[in-house]
Coordinates of C-alpha atoms and ligand atoms in Angstrom, one line a residue:
Chain A
M298 CA -55.5 31.1 32.8
S299 CA -54.0 34.8 31.5
K300 CA -54.7 38.1 32.2
V301 CA -54.0 41.0 30.3
L302 CA -54.1 44.4 31.6
I303 CA -53.2 47.4 29.3
L304 CA -52.5 51.1 29.8
A305 CA -54.8 53.1 28.3
E306 CA -53.6 56.6 26.8
H307 CA -55.7 59.3 26.4
D308 CA -55.8 63.7 27.1
Q309 CA -58.3 63.6 29.8
A310 CA -61.0 63.5 27.8
G311 CA -61.6 61.0 24.9
L312 CA -59.1 57.6 24.4
N313 CA -56.1 58.0 22.3
P314 CA -55.7 55.5 19.4
S315 CA -52.8 53.7 20.5
T316 CA -55.1 51.7 23.8
A317 CA -56.7 50.4 21.0
K318 CA -54.5 49.2 18.9
C319 CA -53.1 47.6 22.2
V320 CA -55.5 45.6 22.3
S321 CA -54.8 44.1 19.1
C322 CA -51.7 43.3 20.6
A323 CA -53.4 41.5 23.2
A324 CA -55.7 40.2 21.5
E325 CA -53.0 37.6 20.6
L326 CA -52.3 36.4 23.3
G327 CA -54.2 33.8 23.7
A328 CA -55.6 35.4 26.8
D329 CA -58.2 35.1 29.9
A330 CA -59.6 38.6 30.5
I331 CA -58.2 41.9 28.7
D332 CA -58.4 44.9 31.1
V333 CA -57.8 48.7 30.2
V334 CA -56.9 50.6 32.7
V335 CA -57.3 54.5 32.6
F336 CA -55.3 56.7 35.7
A337 CA -57.2 60.1 35.5
A338 CA -58.9 62.9 37.6
D339 CA -62.0 62.1 35.9
A340 CA -62.1 58.8 33.9
S341 CA -65.6 59.1 31.8
G342 CA -64.6 60.0 28.4
A343 CA -61.4 57.8 27.5
A344 CA -63.1 54.9 30.1
G345 CA -66.8 54.9 28.2
A346 CA -63.7 54.7 24.7
A347 CA -61.9 51.4 25.8
A348 CA -65.3 50.0 26.9
G349 CA -66.5 49.7 23.5
L350 CA -63.9 47.7 21.9
E351 CA -63.6 44.6 21.1
H352 CA -61.6 42.1 23.6
V353 CA -61.6 44.1 25.9
S354 CA -63.2 42.8 28.9
R355 CA -63.2 45.2 31.3
V356 CA -61.9 49.1 32.1
I357 CA -61.0 49.7 35.3
T358 CA -60.6 53.6 36.4
V359 CA -58.1 55.0 38.5
E360 CA -59.3 58.0 39.1
R361 CA -57.3 60.3 41.7
A362 CA -56.4 64.3 41.2
E363 CA -52.9 63.2 41.3
N364 CA -53.6 61.5 37.6
S365 CA -54.5 64.7 36.2
S366 CA -51.2 64.7 34.6
P367 CA -49.7 61.7 32.2
L368 CA -46.8 61.4 34.9
A369 CA -44.2 58.1 35.2
A370 CA -43.4 59.3 38.7
I371 CA -46.9 58.9 39.0
I372 CA -48.9 56.6 37.2
A373 CA -46.1 53.6 37.2
P374 CA -46.5 52.7 40.8
Q375 CA -50.1 52.7 40.4
L376 CA -49.5 50.0 37.5
A377 CA -47.1 47.8 38.6
T378 CA -49.4 47.5 42.0
L379 CA -52.9 46.5 39.7
G380 CA -50.1 45.2 37.4
A381 CA -48.8 42.1 40.4
D382 CA -52.3 40.3 39.4
Y383 CA -52.5 39.6 35.7
D384 CA -49.4 37.6 33.1
Y385 CA -48.7 40.6 31.1
V386 CA -49.1 44.2 31.4
L387 CA -49.2 46.4 28.0
G388 CA -49.1 49.5 27.4
P389 CA -48.3 52.2 24.0
S390 CA -44.7 52.4 22.2
T391 CA -45.5 56.2 22.2
T392 CA -43.5 59.1 24.8
F393 CA -46.6 57.9 26.9
G394 CA -45.6 54.6 27.1
K395 CA -41.9 55.0 26.8
D396 CA -41.9 57.2 29.7
V397 CA -44.6 55.0 32.1
L398 CA -44.0 51.1 31.1
P399 CA -39.8 50.0 31.9
R400 CA -40.4 51.9 35.8
A401 CA -43.4 50.0 36.3
A402 CA -42.0 46.7 35.4
A403 CA -38.7 48.0 37.3
L404 CA -40.8 48.3 40.9
A405 CA -42.6 45.0 39.7
G406 CA -38.4 43.9 39.5
V407 CA -38.9 42.2 36.2
G408 CA -37.1 43.5 32.9
Q409 CA -39.1 44.8 29.5
I410 CA -40.4 43.3 26.2
S411 CA -39.9 46.8 24.1
D412 CA -42.4 48.1 20.4
I413 CA -43.6 43.7 20.1
M414 CA -44.4 44.1 16.2
A415 CA -45.7 40.5 16.4
V416 CA -46.9 38.0 19.3
E417 CA -45.7 34.4 17.6
N418 CA -46.6 32.8 20.7
P419 CA -47.7 33.8 24.2
Q420 CA -43.9 33.5 25.1
R421 CA -42.7 34.4 21.7
F422 CA -42.2 37.6 20.5
Q423 CA -41.4 39.9 18.1
R424 CA -39.6 43.5 18.0
P425 CA -37.2 45.9 15.7
I426 CA -33.0 47.0 17.1
Y427 CA -30.7 48.1 14.5
A428 CA -33.4 51.0 14.0
G429 CA -35.2 48.9 12.4
N430 CA -32.4 46.9 10.7
A431 CA -33.3 43.5 12.0
I432 CA -36.0 41.4 13.5
I433 CA -35.1 39.1 16.7
T434 CA -37.2 36.9 17.7
V435 CA -37.0 36.4 21.9
T436 CA -38.9 34.3 24.2
A437 CA -40.2 34.9 27.8
P438 CA -39.3 32.1 30.5
D439 CA -42.7 30.2 31.2
N440 CA -44.7 31.7 33.3
A441 CA -43.0 34.6 33.8
K442 CA -44.7 37.4 33.8
I443 CA -44.8 40.5 30.8
F444 CA -44.4 44.1 30.6
A445 CA -43.9 45.1 27.0
T446 CA -44.6 47.3 25.1
V447 CA -46.6 47.3 21.5
R448 CA -45.4 49.1 18.3
V449 CA -48.0 50.2 17.7
A450 CA -47.5 50.8 13.7
S451 CA -47.1 46.8 13.2
Y452 CA -51.3 47.0 14.7
R453 CA -55.0 47.9 13.3
A454 CA -56.6 48.7 15.5
A455 CA -59.4 47.6 17.6
G456 CA -63.3 47.6 16.9
E457 CA -65.6 48.9 18.3
S458 CA -67.5 46.1 19.5
G459 CA -71.3 46.5 19.3
S460 CA -71.3 46.3 23.7
A461 CA -69.5 47.5 25.7
A462 CA -67.8 46.0 28.8
P463 CA -68.2 46.9 32.1
I464 CA -66.3 49.6 34.2
E465 CA -64.9 49.5 37.5
S466 CA -63.5 51.9 39.6
A467 CA -61.0 50.7 41.9
S468 CA -58.2 52.9 44.4
V469 CA -54.5 51.8 43.9
D470 CA -52.5 51.3 47.8
A471 CA -49.5 52.6 45.9
E472 CA -47.2 55.3 47.4
L473 CA -47.6 58.6 45.0
P474 CA -43.7 60.7 45.9
T475 CA -44.0 64.1 45.3
H476 CA -40.5 64.8 44.2
T477 CA -42.0 65.2 39.9
R478 CA -44.4 68.6 39.3
Y479 CA -45.6 68.9 36.5
V480 CA -45.9 72.2 34.3
E481 CA -47.2 72.6 31.1
L482 CA -47.4 71.2 27.7
Q483 CA -46.9 73.7 24.9
S484 CA -48.0 71.6 21.9
G485 CA -46.9 71.8 18.8
S486 CA -48.7 71.5 15.2
G487 CA -52.4 71.8 17.0
D488 CA -55.4 70.0 15.0
R489 CA -53.8 68.9 12.3
P490 CA -55.1 64.9 11.8
D491 CA -53.0 62.9 13.7
L492 CA -49.5 61.7 12.0
Q493 CA -49.7 58.9 14.1
T494 CA -53.6 57.7 12.8
A495 CA -53.7 60.2 9.7
R496 CA -54.3 57.5 6.8
R497 CA -52.0 59.8 4.0
V498 CA -48.3 62.4 5.5
V499 CA -47.0 64.5 4.2
S500 CA -43.2 65.1 4.9
G501 CA -40.7 67.7 3.9
G502 CA -37.2 67.6 4.7
R503 CA -34.0 69.5 4.0
G504 CA -35.3 70.2 1.5
V505 CA -37.7 72.0 2.4
G506 CA -35.5 75.3 3.2
S507 CA -37.5 77.2 5.6
E508 CA -40.0 77.4 7.9
D509 CA -41.7 79.7 5.6
N510 CA -41.3 76.9 2.6
F511 CA -42.6 74.9 4.3
K512 CA -46.7 76.4 3.9
V513 CA -46.1 74.3 0.7
I514 CA -45.9 71.0 2.3
F515 CA -49.1 71.9 4.4
N516 CA -51.1 73.3 2.1
L517 CA -50.3 69.8 -0.7
A518 CA -51.2 68.3 2.5
D519 CA -54.6 70.1 3.1
R520 CA -55.6 69.1 -0.2
L521 CA -55.4 65.8 0.7
G522 CA -56.5 65.6 3.6
A523 CA -53.4 64.8 4.7
G524 CA -51.0 64.2 8.4
V525 CA -47.7 66.8 8.2
G526 CA -44.4 64.9 9.1
A527 CA -41.0 65.9 8.9
S528 CA -37.1 64.9 9.1
R529 CA -35.1 64.9 11.8
A530 CA -32.9 67.9 9.6
A531 CA -36.0 69.8 9.0
V532 CA -37.0 69.7 12.2
D533 CA -33.4 70.8 14.1
A534 CA -33.3 73.6 11.5
G535 CA -36.9 74.7 13.0
Y536 CA -38.8 74.6 9.1
V537 CA -41.0 72.6 11.6
P538 CA -42.0 71.4 15.4
N539 CA -40.0 68.2 17.0
D540 CA -44.2 66.5 16.9
M541 CA -43.2 66.3 13.6
Q542 CA -40.6 64.5 13.3
V543 CA -40.7 61.0 11.8
G544 CA -38.3 58.6 12.4
Q545 CA -35.9 56.1 15.0
T546 CA -36.6 59.3 17.3
G547 CA -39.3 60.6 16.3
K548 CA -42.9 58.8 15.1
I549 CA -43.1 55.2 13.6
I550 CA -46.2 55.8 11.1
A551 CA -48.0 53.3 9.1
P552 CA -50.0 55.6 6.1
D553 CA -51.9 54.2 3.5
L554 CA -49.8 57.6 1.7
Y555 CA -47.3 58.0 2.4
M556 CA -45.2 61.9 0.3
A557 CA -41.8 62.9 1.0
F558 CA -40.4 65.9 -0.2
G559 CA -36.7 66.6 0.3
I560 CA -35.8 64.1 2.1
S561 CA -32.8 62.0 1.3
G562 CA -34.2 58.9 3.3
A563 CA -31.2 58.1 6.0
I564 CA -32.3 54.5 8.0
Q565 CA -33.1 56.9 10.3
H566 CA -36.1 58.0 8.7
L567 CA -37.3 55.6 6.5
T568 CA -37.4 53.4 10.6
G569 CA -40.4 54.6 10.7
I570 CA -42.2 54.0 7.1
K571 CA -41.6 50.6 7.3
D572 CA -44.6 50.5 7.2
A573 CA -46.3 52.7 5.4
G574 CA -48.4 51.7 2.3
T575 CA -47.5 53.4 -0.5
I576 CA -44.0 55.5 -0.8
V577 CA -44.4 58.0 -3.4
A578 CA -40.5 60.7 -2.9
V579 CA -39.6 63.3 -4.6
N580 CA -35.9 64.5 -4.7
K581 CA -34.2 67.2 -7.2
D582 CA -31.1 63.7 -6.4
A583 CA -31.9 60.8 -8.5
D584 CA -29.2 59.0 -6.5
A585 CA -30.8 59.7 -2.5
P586 CA -31.9 56.5 -0.7
I587 CA -35.2 57.7 -0.7
F588 CA -35.7 56.4 -4.6
E589 CA -34.9 52.7 -3.2
V590 CA -37.5 52.9 -1.2
A591 CA -40.5 54.7 -2.8
D592 CA -43.2 52.8 -4.5
I593 CA -43.3 55.8 -6.8
G594 CA -40.4 58.1 -6.9
L595 CA -39.6 61.1 -9.9
V596 CA -36.5 63.1 -9.7
G597 CA -37.3 66.8 -9.8
D598 CA -37.6 70.1 -7.5
L599 CA -40.3 70.4 -5.0
F600 CA -41.1 74.0 -5.6
E601 CA -41.4 72.9 -9.7
I602 CA -43.7 69.8 -8.9
I603 CA -45.7 70.2 -5.5
P604 CA -47.5 73.7 -7.9
A605 CA -47.8 71.6 -10.8
L606 CA -49.5 68.5 -8.3
E607 CA -51.7 70.2 -7.6
R608 CA -52.6 71.5 -10.6
A609 CA -53.7 67.7 -11.6
L610 CA -55.2 66.6 -8.9
G611 CA -58.0 69.6 -10.3
D612 CA -60.6 70.7 -7.7
Chain B
M238 CA -22.7 68.0 42.7
K239 CA -21.1 65.1 41.4
I240 CA -22.5 63.9 38.4
L241 CA -22.8 60.5 35.9
V242 CA -22.4 59.3 33.0
C243 CA -23.7 56.2 31.0
L244 CA -21.6 55.6 28.5
K245 CA -22.9 52.8 25.5
R246 CA -20.8 51.0 23.1
V247 CA -22.8 50.8 19.7
V248 CA -22.5 50.6 16.0
D249 CA -22.0 53.1 15.1
Y250 CA -24.8 55.1 13.7
N251 CA -23.3 55.8 9.6
V252 CA -22.6 51.7 9.7
R253 CA -25.4 49.1 8.0
I254 CA -25.6 46.8 9.6
R255 CA -25.5 43.1 8.8
V256 CA -27.6 40.2 10.0
K257 CA -24.9 37.7 9.9
P258 CA -25.9 34.5 8.0
D259 CA -27.0 31.8 10.1
G260 CA -29.1 34.4 11.9
S261 CA -26.3 34.5 15.3
G262 CA -26.3 38.1 15.1
V263 CA -25.5 40.5 13.1
V264 CA -21.6 41.2 11.7
T265 CA -20.0 43.6 13.8
D266 CA -16.5 42.0 13.3
G267 CA -14.6 45.3 12.2
V268 CA -16.9 47.5 12.0
K269 CA -17.0 50.7 13.3
M270 CA -17.9 51.2 16.9
S271 CA -18.9 53.9 19.4
I272 CA -20.4 55.9 21.6
N273 CA -24.0 55.3 21.2
P274 CA -24.9 58.4 20.1
F275 CA -27.7 59.9 22.4
D276 CA -25.4 59.2 25.6
E277 CA -22.8 61.3 24.1
I278 CA -25.2 64.0 24.2
A279 CA -25.8 62.9 27.7
L280 CA -22.0 63.7 28.4
E281 CA -22.0 66.6 26.9
E282 CA -24.5 68.4 29.3
A283 CA -22.9 67.4 32.2
L284 CA -19.2 68.8 30.8
R285 CA -21.5 72.5 30.0
I286 CA -22.7 71.8 33.8
R287 CA -19.7 71.2 35.6
E288 CA -17.7 73.9 33.0
R289 CA -20.7 76.2 34.5
G290 CA -19.6 76.0 37.6
D291 CA -22.7 74.0 39.4
A292 CA -20.8 70.2 39.9
E293 CA -18.0 68.8 40.6
E294 CA -17.1 65.8 39.2
V295 CA -18.5 64.7 35.7
I296 CA -18.0 60.4 35.7
A297 CA -18.7 58.0 33.1
L298 CA -18.9 54.7 33.1
S299 CA -19.6 51.9 31.1
I300 CA -20.9 48.3 31.5
G301 CA -19.9 46.1 28.5
P302 CA -16.6 44.1 27.0
E303 CA -13.4 45.5 27.7
D304 CA -13.5 46.8 25.0
C305 CA -15.4 49.5 26.1
Q306 CA -12.6 51.7 26.9
Q307 CA -12.2 52.4 23.9
Q308 CA -15.3 54.4 24.6
L309 CA -15.2 55.1 27.8
R310 CA -11.4 56.9 26.8
T311 CA -12.6 59.2 23.7
G312 CA -15.5 60.4 26.9
L313 CA -12.4 61.2 30.1
A314 CA -10.8 62.7 26.1
M315 CA -14.0 64.4 25.8
G316 CA -13.4 65.9 29.2
A317 CA -15.1 63.5 31.7
D318 CA -12.6 63.4 34.7
R319 CA -12.6 59.1 35.8
A320 CA -14.3 56.4 34.1
I321 CA -15.3 52.7 35.7
L322 CA -16.1 49.9 33.3
V323 CA -18.4 46.6 35.2
T324 CA -16.9 44.3 32.6
A325 CA -19.7 41.6 31.2
E326 CA -18.7 38.9 29.0
A327 CA -22.8 38.6 28.2
A328 CA -25.4 41.2 26.8
V329 CA -26.6 42.4 29.9
E330 CA -31.0 43.9 29.3
P331 CA -31.9 47.0 30.3
L332 CA -33.0 45.9 34.2
A333 CA -29.8 44.5 34.8
A334 CA -27.6 47.6 34.1
A335 CA -30.8 49.7 36.3
R336 CA -29.2 47.7 38.8
V337 CA -26.1 48.5 37.8
M338 CA -25.7 51.5 37.9
L339 CA -28.1 52.1 40.7
K340 CA -24.4 50.2 42.8
L341 CA -22.7 52.8 41.3
I342 CA -24.9 55.6 42.5
E343 CA -24.9 54.3 46.3
R344 CA -21.4 54.2 46.2
E345 CA -20.7 56.9 44.8
G346 CA -22.8 59.9 46.4
T347 CA -24.6 61.4 42.5
D348 CA -27.0 63.3 42.8
L349 CA -27.6 63.3 39.2
V350 CA -27.4 60.9 36.3
I351 CA -27.5 62.2 33.1
L352 CA -27.8 59.0 29.6
G353 CA -28.7 58.1 27.0
K354 CA -32.7 57.7 26.0
Q355 CA -32.6 54.3 24.0
A356 CA -28.8 53.0 23.1
I357 CA -28.9 53.0 18.7
D358 CA -28.2 49.0 19.4
D359 CA -31.1 47.5 21.0
D360 CA -33.8 50.6 21.1
C361 CA -35.4 49.6 24.6
N362 CA -35.6 52.7 25.6
Q363 CA -35.9 51.0 29.1
T364 CA -33.2 51.8 31.2
G365 CA -33.0 55.9 32.6
Q366 CA -36.7 55.0 33.4
M367 CA -35.8 51.4 35.0
L368 CA -32.5 52.4 37.1
A369 CA -35.1 55.7 39.0
A370 CA -37.4 53.5 39.6
L371 CA -35.5 51.4 41.2
W372 CA -34.0 54.4 43.0
N373 CA -37.2 55.2 43.7
R374 CA -36.0 59.5 42.1
P375 CA -38.0 61.1 40.1
Q376 CA -37.2 60.7 35.5
A377 CA -37.4 63.1 33.2
T378 CA -36.7 61.8 30.3
F379 CA -36.3 62.3 25.7
A380 CA -35.0 65.7 27.4
S381 CA -34.6 68.4 25.1
K382 CA -33.8 71.3 27.3
L383 CA -32.5 71.1 30.8
E384 CA -32.4 73.8 33.9
L385 CA -30.8 73.5 37.9
A386 CA -31.5 75.6 40.2
D387 CA -32.1 75.3 43.5
G388 CA -31.5 71.7 43.7
R389 CA -34.4 71.4 41.2
A390 CA -34.7 70.7 37.3
T391 CA -36.7 72.0 34.6
V392 CA -36.9 69.9 31.8
T393 CA -38.6 70.4 28.9
R394 CA -39.8 66.9 27.6
E395 CA -40.1 66.1 23.7
V396 CA -42.9 64.1 24.0
D397 CA -45.7 62.7 20.6
A398 CA -48.1 66.1 21.7
G399 CA -45.1 68.6 21.4
L400 CA -43.0 69.8 24.7
E401 CA -43.6 68.9 28.4
V402 CA -41.9 70.7 31.2
I403 CA -41.9 68.6 34.3
D404 CA -39.6 70.0 37.3
V405 CA -38.3 67.0 39.1
E406 CA -36.3 66.9 42.8
L407 CA -32.7 66.5 42.8
P408 CA -31.3 63.6 42.8
A409 CA -32.7 62.5 39.3
V410 CA -31.9 60.8 36.8
I411 CA -32.2 62.7 32.8
T412 CA -32.6 60.8 29.4
T413 CA -31.5 62.4 26.1
D414 CA -33.1 62.8 23.3
L415 CA -31.6 64.5 20.0
R416 CA -31.8 68.8 20.5
L417 CA -30.6 68.9 24.0
N418 CA -26.3 70.0 22.8
E419 CA -24.1 69.1 20.1
P420 CA -22.3 67.6 20.7
R421 CA -17.8 69.0 21.2
Y422 CA -15.4 66.8 19.3
V423 CA -12.3 66.3 20.2
K424 CA -9.1 67.2 19.6
L425 CA -5.8 66.0 20.2
P426 CA -4.5 67.2 23.1
D427 CA -7.6 65.9 24.8
I428 CA -6.5 62.5 23.6
M429 CA -3.2 62.8 25.3
K430 CA -4.6 64.1 28.2
A431 CA -6.9 61.5 29.1
K432 CA -4.5 58.3 28.7
K433 CA -3.7 60.1 32.3
K434 CA -7.6 60.0 33.2
P435 CA -8.2 58.0 36.2
L436 CA -10.6 53.9 34.5
E437 CA -11.1 51.9 37.4
T438 CA -12.1 48.2 36.2
L439 CA -15.5 46.2 37.7
A440 CA -15.6 42.9 36.9
I441 CA -20.1 42.5 37.4
A442 CA -19.6 39.3 38.8
D443 CA -18.1 41.3 42.2
L444 CA -21.2 43.5 42.4
Q445 CA -23.3 41.2 43.2
V446 CA -26.7 42.5 41.1
D447 CA -28.9 40.1 39.4
V448 CA -28.3 40.4 36.0
T449 CA -29.9 36.5 34.3
P450 CA -31.4 37.9 31.7
G451 CA -35.3 38.1 31.3
V452 CA -36.2 36.9 27.9
Q453 CA -33.8 35.0 25.6
V454 CA -32.8 36.4 21.3
E455 CA -33.8 33.0 19.3
T456 CA -33.4 34.6 16.0
Y457 CA -31.7 37.2 14.2
E458 CA -33.5 38.6 10.4
P459 CA -33.3 41.1 8.2
P460 CA -36.7 43.5 7.8
P461 CA -38.7 42.6 4.9
T462 CA -37.6 43.8 2.2
R463 CA -40.2 45.8 0.0
A464 CA -41.0 45.2 -3.8
K465 CA -39.3 47.5 -5.8
G466 CA -40.8 50.6 -6.7
I467 CA -41.0 52.5 -10.4
M468 CA -39.5 55.9 -11.5
V469 CA -41.9 58.1 -12.9
D470 CA -40.4 61.0 -15.0
S471 CA -43.5 63.7 -15.3
V472 CA -46.4 64.3 -12.3
E473 CA -49.1 63.2 -14.3
A474 CA -46.8 59.4 -14.9
L475 CA -47.5 60.3 -10.7
V476 CA -50.4 61.6 -11.1
S477 CA -52.3 58.8 -13.2
A478 CA -49.3 56.6 -11.0
M479 CA -50.9 57.0 -7.2
R480 CA -55.2 56.6 -9.2
D481 CA -53.8 53.0 -10.1
K482 CA -53.5 52.4 -6.7
G483 CA -56.1 53.9 -5.4
L484 CA -53.6 56.8 -3.8
L485 CA -56.5 59.7 -4.0
G486 CA -60.2 58.3 -4.1
Ligands
LIG1149 C1 -29.7 58.3 16.5 C2 -30.3 58.9 15.5 C3 -31.3 59.0 15.2 C4 -31.9 59.5 13.9 N1 -33.2 59.9 14.1 C5 -34.6 60.4 13.7 C6 -35.1 60.6 13.0 O1 -35.9 59.8 13.8 N2 -36.0 60.8 11.6 C7 -35.4 61.4 10.5 O2 -35.6 62.3 9.9 N3 -33.7 61.4 10.9 C8 -33.0 60.6 11.9 N4 -31.3 61.3 12.5 C9 -31.3 62.4 11.1 C10 -30.6 61.4 9.2 O3 -29.7 60.6 9.9 C11 -30.0 61.7 9.0 O4 -29.5 62.9 9.3 C12 -32.0 63.5 8.5 O5 -32.7 61.9 8.3 C13 -31.6 63.9 7.0 O6 -32.7 64.4 6.4 P1 -32.7 65.2 5.2 O7 -33.5 63.8 5.0 O8 -35.0 65.8 6.2 O9 -31.9 66.1 4.9 P2 -31.0 65.5 3.7 O10 -29.8 64.3 4.0 O11 -29.6 66.4 3.9 O12 -31.2 65.7 2.9 C14 -32.1 66.7 1.8 C15 -32.3 66.3 0.9 O13 -33.3 67.0 -0.5 C16 -33.1 66.7 -1.5 N5 -33.2 68.5 -2.1 C17 -32.7 69.5 -2.3 N6 -33.7 70.0 -2.0 C18 -34.3 69.8 -3.2 C19 -35.8 70.5 -3.5 N7 -35.8 72.3 -4.7 N8 -36.1 69.3 -4.9 C20 -36.2 68.0 -4.1 N9 -35.5 67.6 -3.1 C21 -34.2 68.5 -3.0 C22 -31.9 67.0 -1.5 O14 -31.1 65.5 -3.0 C23 -31.7 65.6 -0.3 O15 -31.9 64.7 -0.8 C24 -31.0 60.6 13.5 C25 -29.9 60.5 12.6 C26 -29.4 59.4 15.1 C27 -27.7 59.7 14.1

């Protein structure tokens, strides 16, 4: 009888798609129960969505005013307490999951397995190290309690089950600190398709040259209904906000189509796109390392190629 | 105020990582080793705080083999006041590292701990959060801006949705993201001066912390390689190659 608890990620209104990906990973653990917990001020939206996912046995809501913002210091003690009855506690390897899970694991007195990319058996997992340049297989001892984050780019989102799992509200007896205050979220790229779930992503690098020039990337993305990404160099130079960074320290994504313009292809960038279906690269330097991983490469000036591409795509 | 900075010795970020043919690890012989880039940013931030007059002392801590002395000497040359090396021959998991850090925080009476959000070798992204949990203090992870005033820190964090601002009471643990600052270069005279700065060595066994690994690493493998792609020589050829793959439907 093994049980999995998944920490839901949400924005108080809806469920983040990373949660459904954690469910897919959990489904490989051969567990008897997969529960999802939603910590929120008002959990109804996220809980409803989680209850509709296949494999989910039960959704637990923990509603209190303190849970209105995603603070690790507040959520981790509740997760550690609730997790005491489970064999596995999983969360997404998003910035939210990476913030909360290790804190909860340490409170529970156990280590954590980061970025599970494959489950070999319920005790044995693969995870990337060195920016994805090596993959290790790790084994946890029998009966060990496992805290882990799930590399969301490695999993497809669980589908709808067609029938809703029960939603139960719980109160968790954990002392919550007052030392941490949430101030605000300054959101970056607004209402474009979400990078982590977009089927197509168009990205620009330092080669784009300026914030103003980035318009050509946005325009092409709009044409393709794509999300927009960027290299670290483009973010550092202030062309675009940080939440568009793809790579080892940005987002790890797995779109069907990734188009890189003016990106050289540093390993730290490539680690973010290894799971893309097709990588298209346009760079004026024929020796740029991005061409080593590109499925389709074209050497040339992006400022000539993008307009020509838009024309060739027709209406 | 005393600031503790943690410096991990890792394979330099410019090195192309190769897995040993027998799958027992990655090649580190004769490979350039450096301070984990995120930790270097942590040290830079601590030095700036001290230089502004908001801290009296910056202590650099490393956990690992004797060779970590090299990275600590670099840290001293950058400007840390003194260094502590906790020697450990076997790999130290994040939870064990956090326990070691806590011991030294308690000994030193530290008010602020700054460390990288992840080490570029194991990419775990855990230690700062675990330390904050064990210490029962706030954490502000993935920091791209840090302001200190009245015993509190206001931290801008790089999160998936943009920039999040939180405000924490000190003592606290801060983990750094890349855009927090640009670390200074070390100058030759500083390297000479650093040789005279104190570097204390402790054995991990003497600290009496539980360092039992939680998991066992079975094998190391190179990542799957992508199939070789094609080069096209015109936009028309690009569009037709994309259509063939059904990517424009
Ligand atoms: C610890 C660490 C973590 C990192 N994490 C990340 C990460 O998460 N993501 C990331 O992206 N980077 C990351 N980096 C940085 C990474 O090493 C590279 O510096 C960065 O990816 C380079 O970005 P770029 O390709 O845009 O710039 P460059 O390397 O400067 O490449 C620009 C490219 O544009 C081409 N170009 C210029 N003009 C044109 C034109 N008109 N038309 C076509 N092509 C043109 C050039 O030929 C060149 O290849 C990290 C680095 C470190 C040390």
